[in-house]
mmCIF file of C-alpha atoms in Angstrom:
data_model
loop_
_atom_site.group_PDB
_atom_site.id
_atom_site.type_symbol
_atom_site.label_atom_id
_atom_site.label_comp_id
_atom_site.label_asym_id
_atom_site.label_seq_id
_atom_site.Cartn_x
_atom_site.Cartn_y
_atom_site.Cartn_z
ATOM 1 C CA MET J 2 -0.007 -0.012 -0.012
ATOM 2 C CA ILE J 3 1.320 3.452 -0.895
ATOM 3 C CA SER J 4 0.346 6.341 1.319
ATOM 4 C CA HIS J 5 0.512 9.967 0.263
ATOM 5 C CA VAL J 6 -0.403 12.863 2.538
ATOM 6 C CA HIS J 7 -1.152 16.082 0.775
ATOM 7 C CA PRO J 8 -2.853 19.285 1.982
ATOM 8 C CA LEU J 9 -5.788 20.027 -0.214
ATOM 9 C CA ASN J 10 -7.366 23.470 -0.424
ATOM 10 C CA SER J 11 -11.100 23.563 0.117
ATOM 11 C CA ARG J 12 -13.059 26.694 -0.533
ATOM 12 C CA THR J 13 -13.577 27.252 3.210
ATOM 13 C CA GLU J 14 -10.580 25.775 4.899
ATOM 14 C CA LYS J 15 -7.420 23.751 4.376
ATOM 15 C CA THR J 16 -8.025 20.031 4.578
ATOM 16 C CA MET J 17 -5.381 17.357 5.124
ATOM 17 C CA VAL J 18 -6.011 14.318 2.999
ATOM 18 C CA ASN J 19 -4.273 11.055 3.793
ATOM 19 C CA LEU J 20 -4.745 9.333 0.459
ATOM 20 C CA THR J 21 -3.717 5.688 0.236
ATOM 21 C CA ILE J 22 -3.924 3.308 -2.648
ATOM 22 C CA GLU J 23 -4.874 -0.405 -2.399
ATOM 23 C CA THR J 24 -4.573 -3.048 -5.057
ATOM 24 C CA LEU J 25 -7.705 -5.130 -5.494
ATOM 25 C CA SER J 26 -7.814 -8.084 -3.084
ATOM 26 C CA VAL J 27 -10.047 -11.126 -3.321
ATOM 27 C CA ASN J 28 -10.869 -10.891 0.405
ATOM 28 C CA PRO J 29 -14.450 -9.840 1.176
ATOM 29 C CA ASN J 30 -14.678 -6.139 1.917
ATOM 30 C CA ARG J 31 -18.115 -4.740 2.831
ATOM 31 C CA PRO J 32 -17.040 -1.060 2.863
ATOM 32 C CA LEU J 33 -15.612 -1.460 -0.671
ATOM 33 C CA GLN J 34 -18.787 -3.229 -1.842
ATOM 34 C CA THR J 35 -20.904 -0.397 -0.380
ATOM 35 C CA TYR J 36 -18.651 2.263 -2.019
ATOM 36 C CA LEU J 37 -18.780 0.565 -5.439
ATOM 37 C CA SER J 38 -22.626 0.482 -5.144
ATOM 38 C CA SER J 39 -22.574 4.297 -4.794
ATOM 39 C CA VAL J 40 -20.449 5.005 -7.843
ATOM 40 C CA ASP J 41 -22.342 6.070 -10.972
ATOM 41 C CA ARG J 42 -22.089 3.518 -13.736
ATOM 42 C CA LEU J 43 -20.585 6.023 -16.182
ATOM 43 C CA GLU J 44 -19.434 9.421 -15.134
ATOM 44 C CA GLY J 45 -17.299 11.770 -17.190
ATOM 45 C CA GLY J 46 -16.174 8.841 -19.351
ATOM 46 C CA PHE J 47 -15.152 6.675 -16.418
ATOM 47 C CA SER J 48 -16.970 3.394 -16.095
ATOM 48 C CA ASN J 49 -17.512 1.689 -12.738
ATOM 49 C CA PRO J 50 -15.763 -1.692 -13.073
ATOM 50 C CA ALA J 51 -18.507 -3.467 -11.098
ATOM 51 C CA ASP J 52 -22.026 -3.985 -12.449
ATOM 52 C CA LYS J 53 -24.984 -3.817 -10.090
ATOM 53 C CA SER J 54 -25.266 -7.654 -10.379
ATOM 54 C CA ASP J 55 -21.677 -8.002 -9.043
ATOM 55 C CA LEU J 56 -22.666 -6.134 -5.902
ATOM 56 C CA LEU J 57 -26.016 -7.807 -5.028
ATOM 57 C CA ASN J 58 -24.648 -9.991 -2.294
ATOM 58 C CA GLU J 59 -21.381 -11.226 -0.745
ATOM 59 C CA HIS J 60 -21.208 -14.311 -2.962
ATOM 60 C CA ALA J 61 -21.554 -12.183 -6.178
ATOM 61 C CA PHE J 62 -19.082 -9.681 -4.936
ATOM 62 C CA ILE J 63 -16.438 -12.305 -4.054
ATOM 63 C CA ALA J 64 -16.916 -13.877 -7.493
ATOM 64 C CA TRP J 65 -16.394 -10.422 -9.091
ATOM 65 C CA LEU J 66 -13.249 -9.805 -7.009
ATOM 66 C CA GLN J 67 -11.851 -13.192 -8.090
ATOM 67 C CA ARG J 68 -12.679 -12.424 -11.785
ATOM 68 C CA MET J 69 -10.998 -9.018 -11.596
ATOM 69 C CA ASP J 70 -7.921 -10.572 -9.898
ATOM 70 C CA ASN J 71 -7.807 -13.224 -12.648
ATOM 71 C CA HIS J 72 -8.013 -10.471 -15.311
ATOM 72 C CA ALA J 73 -5.052 -8.650 -13.687
ATOM 73 C CA HIS J 74 -3.021 -11.853 -14.105
ATOM 74 C CA GLY J 75 -4.226 -12.571 -17.683
ATOM 75 C CA ILE J 76 -6.500 -15.446 -16.665
ATOM 76 C CA ASP J 77 -9.872 -15.869 -18.397
ATOM 77 C CA LEU J 78 -9.663 -12.524 -20.193
ATOM 78 C CA PRO J 79 -12.618 -11.859 -22.492
ATOM 79 C CA ALA J 80 -11.739 -11.670 -26.167
ATOM 80 C CA GLY J 81 -9.970 -8.412 -27.032
ATOM 81 C CA PHE J 82 -9.234 -7.549 -23.378
ATOM 82 C CA VAL J 83 -5.779 -7.012 -21.842
ATOM 83 C CA ASN J 84 -4.567 -7.468 -18.299
ATOM 84 C CA GLN J 85 -5.949 -4.693 -16.095
ATOM 85 C CA THR J 86 -5.294 -4.130 -12.366
ATOM 86 C CA LEU J 87 -7.875 -2.285 -10.210
ATOM 87 C CA TYR J 88 -6.880 0.042 -7.410
ATOM 88 C CA PHE J 89 -8.945 1.725 -4.731
ATOM 89 C CA PHE J 90 -8.189 4.952 -2.958
ATOM 90 C CA LYS J 91 -9.016 5.793 0.603
ATOM 91 C CA ASN J 92 -8.945 9.001 2.566
ATOM 92 C CA ASP J 93 -8.320 7.674 6.076
ATOM 93 C CA ASP J 94 -10.941 4.877 6.283
ATOM 94 C CA ARG J 95 -13.324 6.157 3.523
ATOM 95 C CA TYR J 96 -13.133 4.930 -0.095
ATOM 96 C CA VAL J 97 -12.862 7.953 -2.349
ATOM 97 C CA GLY J 98 -11.804 6.670 -5.758
ATOM 98 C CA ILE J 99 -11.067 3.914 -8.262
ATOM 99 C CA GLY J 100 -8.110 3.502 -10.574
ATOM 100 C CA LYS J 101 -7.496 1.140 -13.470
ATOM 101 C CA LEU J 102 -4.160 0.343 -15.089
ATOM 102 C CA ARG J 103 -4.010 -1.655 -18.326
ATOM 103 C CA HIS J 104 -0.702 -3.434 -18.520
ATOM 104 C CA ARG J 105 -0.416 -2.983 -22.267
ATOM 105 C CA LEU J 106 -2.463 -1.518 -25.153
ATOM 106 C CA THR J 107 -4.037 -2.962 -28.179
ATOM 107 C CA PRO J 108 -4.141 -0.772 -31.308
ATOM 108 C CA ALA J 109 -7.721 0.146 -30.400
ATOM 109 C CA LEU J 110 -6.799 1.046 -26.802
ATOM 110 C CA TYR J 111 -3.858 3.071 -28.082
ATOM 111 C CA ILE J 112 -6.368 5.394 -29.776
ATOM 112 C CA ASP J 113 -9.295 5.137 -27.413
ATOM 113 C CA GLY J 114 -8.711 4.127 -23.814
ATOM 114 C CA GLY J 115 -5.038 4.237 -22.823
ATOM 115 C CA HIS J 116 -3.342 2.660 -19.855
ATOM 116 C CA ILE J 117 -4.816 4.680 -17.028
ATOM 117 C CA ALA J 118 -8.353 5.497 -15.901
ATOM 118 C CA TYR J 119 -9.531 7.011 -12.630
ATOM 119 C CA GLY J 120 -12.801 8.223 -11.139
ATOM 120 C CA GLY J 121 -15.473 7.573 -8.606
ATOM 121 C CA VAL J 122 -14.682 10.575 -6.368
ATOM 122 C CA PRO J 123 -17.809 11.458 -4.393
ATOM 123 C CA HIS J 124 -19.366 14.679 -5.581
ATOM 124 C CA GLU J 125 -18.813 16.510 -2.311
ATOM 125 C CA LEU J 126 -15.048 15.868 -2.539
ATOM 126 C CA ARG J 127 -14.478 16.931 -6.125
ATOM 127 C CA GLY J 128 -12.448 20.005 -6.841
ATOM 128 C CA HIS J 129 -10.085 19.469 -3.941
ATOM 129 C CA GLY J 130 -7.212 17.734 -5.674
ATOM 130 C CA ILE J 131 -8.085 14.131 -4.899
ATOM 131 C CA GLY J 132 -8.141 13.180 -8.573
ATOM 132 C CA THR J 133 -4.677 14.712 -9.109
ATOM 133 C CA GLU J 134 -3.265 12.710 -6.174
ATOM 134 C CA MET J 135 -4.980 9.505 -7.400
ATOM 135 C CA LEU J 136 -3.301 9.876 -10.787
ATOM 136 C CA HIS J 137 0.015 10.596 -9.132
ATOM 137 C CA LEU J 138 -0.234 7.309 -7.157
ATOM 138 C CA LEU J 139 -1.343 5.425 -10.253
ATOM 139 C CA LEU J 140 1.741 6.655 -12.088
ATOM 140 C CA ILE J 141 3.922 5.147 -9.387
ATOM 141 C CA GLU J 142 2.090 1.842 -9.902
ATOM 142 C CA ALA J 143 2.426 2.131 -13.686
ATOM 143 C CA GLN J 144 6.183 2.604 -13.386
ATOM 144 C CA GLN J 145 6.331 -0.583 -11.238
ATOM 145 C CA LEU J 146 4.452 -2.435 -13.992
ATOM 146 C CA GLY J 147 7.042 -1.262 -16.500
ATOM 147 C CA ILE J 148 4.758 1.087 -18.394
ATOM 148 C CA GLN J 149 7.210 3.431 -20.106
ATOM 149 C CA THR J 150 4.908 5.970 -21.742
ATOM 150 C CA PRO J 151 1.504 6.000 -20.006
ATOM 151 C CA ARG J 152 -1.443 7.036 -22.126
ATOM 152 C CA ALA J 153 -4.973 8.200 -21.044
ATOM 153 C CA THR J 154 -8.023 9.466 -22.764
ATOM 154 C CA THR J 155 -10.760 11.728 -21.571
ATOM 155 C CA THR J 156 -13.988 12.879 -23.068
ATOM 156 C CA LEU J 157 -13.849 16.184 -24.985
ATOM 157 C CA ASN J 158 -15.791 18.033 -22.341
ATOM 158 C CA ASN J 159 -14.243 16.586 -19.184
ATOM 159 C CA PHE J 160 -12.225 19.589 -18.332
ATOM 160 C CA ALA J 161 -11.516 18.430 -14.777
ATOM 161 C CA SER J 162 -9.815 15.289 -15.988
ATOM 162 C CA GLN J 163 -7.903 17.173 -18.635
ATOM 163 C CA HIS J 164 -6.617 19.447 -15.885
ATOM 164 C CA ILE J 165 -5.725 16.459 -13.664
ATOM 165 C CA LEU J 166 -3.732 14.875 -16.514
ATOM 166 C CA GLN J 167 -1.819 18.108 -17.330
ATOM 167 C CA ALA J 168 -1.150 18.687 -13.595
ATOM 168 C CA ASN J 169 0.643 15.263 -13.601
ATOM 169 C CA GLY J 170 2.757 16.150 -16.619
ATOM 170 C CA PHE J 171 0.625 14.634 -19.421
ATOM 171 C CA THR J 172 0.524 16.369 -22.799
ATOM 172 C CA GLN J 173 -2.304 16.136 -25.311
ATOM 173 C CA VAL J 174 -1.028 14.079 -28.279
ATOM 174 C CA GLY J 175 -4.241 13.497 -30.238
ATOM 175 C CA LYS J 176 -7.981 13.740 -30.572
ATOM 176 C CA ASN J 177 -10.771 11.584 -32.001
ATOM 177 C CA LYS J 178 -14.512 12.059 -32.293
ATOM 178 C CA LYS J 179 -15.089 11.328 -28.584
ATOM 179 C CA HIS J 180 -11.871 11.793 -26.723
ATOM 180 C CA LEU J 181 -8.671 13.747 -26.206
ATOM 181 C CA ILE J 182 -5.598 11.535 -26.047
ATOM 182 C CA PHE J 183 -2.893 12.331 -23.479
ATOM 183 C CA GLU J 184 0.597 10.877 -22.957
ATOM 184 C CA LEU J 185 3.268 11.196 -20.357
ATOM 185 C CA GLN J 186 6.614 11.382 -22.059
ATOM 186 C CA LYS J 187 9.642 9.841 -20.421
ATOM 187 C CA LYS J 188 11.894 12.610 -19.136
ATOM 188 C CA GLN J 189 15.206 12.965 -20.897
ATOM 189 C CA GLN J 190 18.260 12.421 -18.721
#
């Protein structure tokens, strides 16, 4: 688990956020199940990795956790899918975000998807820098996975995500009908 403490500015006061990142685990986790149930299915181009049917009961949730763990290790991947590791972010004991890292890209994902996705920040916590810190922690994980030039896409009108990417050093390298394409270039020595 990586922990990162960062003071975030709120509109009324300074708030200390103790953001930690957890890799998906196959152990039952009721707070995570409850959090995932609260995340919109699709928000700002980010898709909740769990369907409602995956969250109905503990048995379904454990089966989903096992399936996602298998996918991270390349086991039983659906056709056209690549290994993807899921991460969850907590501020103290509260889940506040989801991250996804694809280990490699297909030609289609190179244009529309990328390596990194993040979202699921509760509405009342948005605009306080949590997304920026989530991406920062995901970049550390991407480096450990050997991802040399991380790519990400965001919908054309998701200005918050575009700002988060740029704040973490990403540069826009392309555009398609639905998305802007960003890349983090390896720094020259």
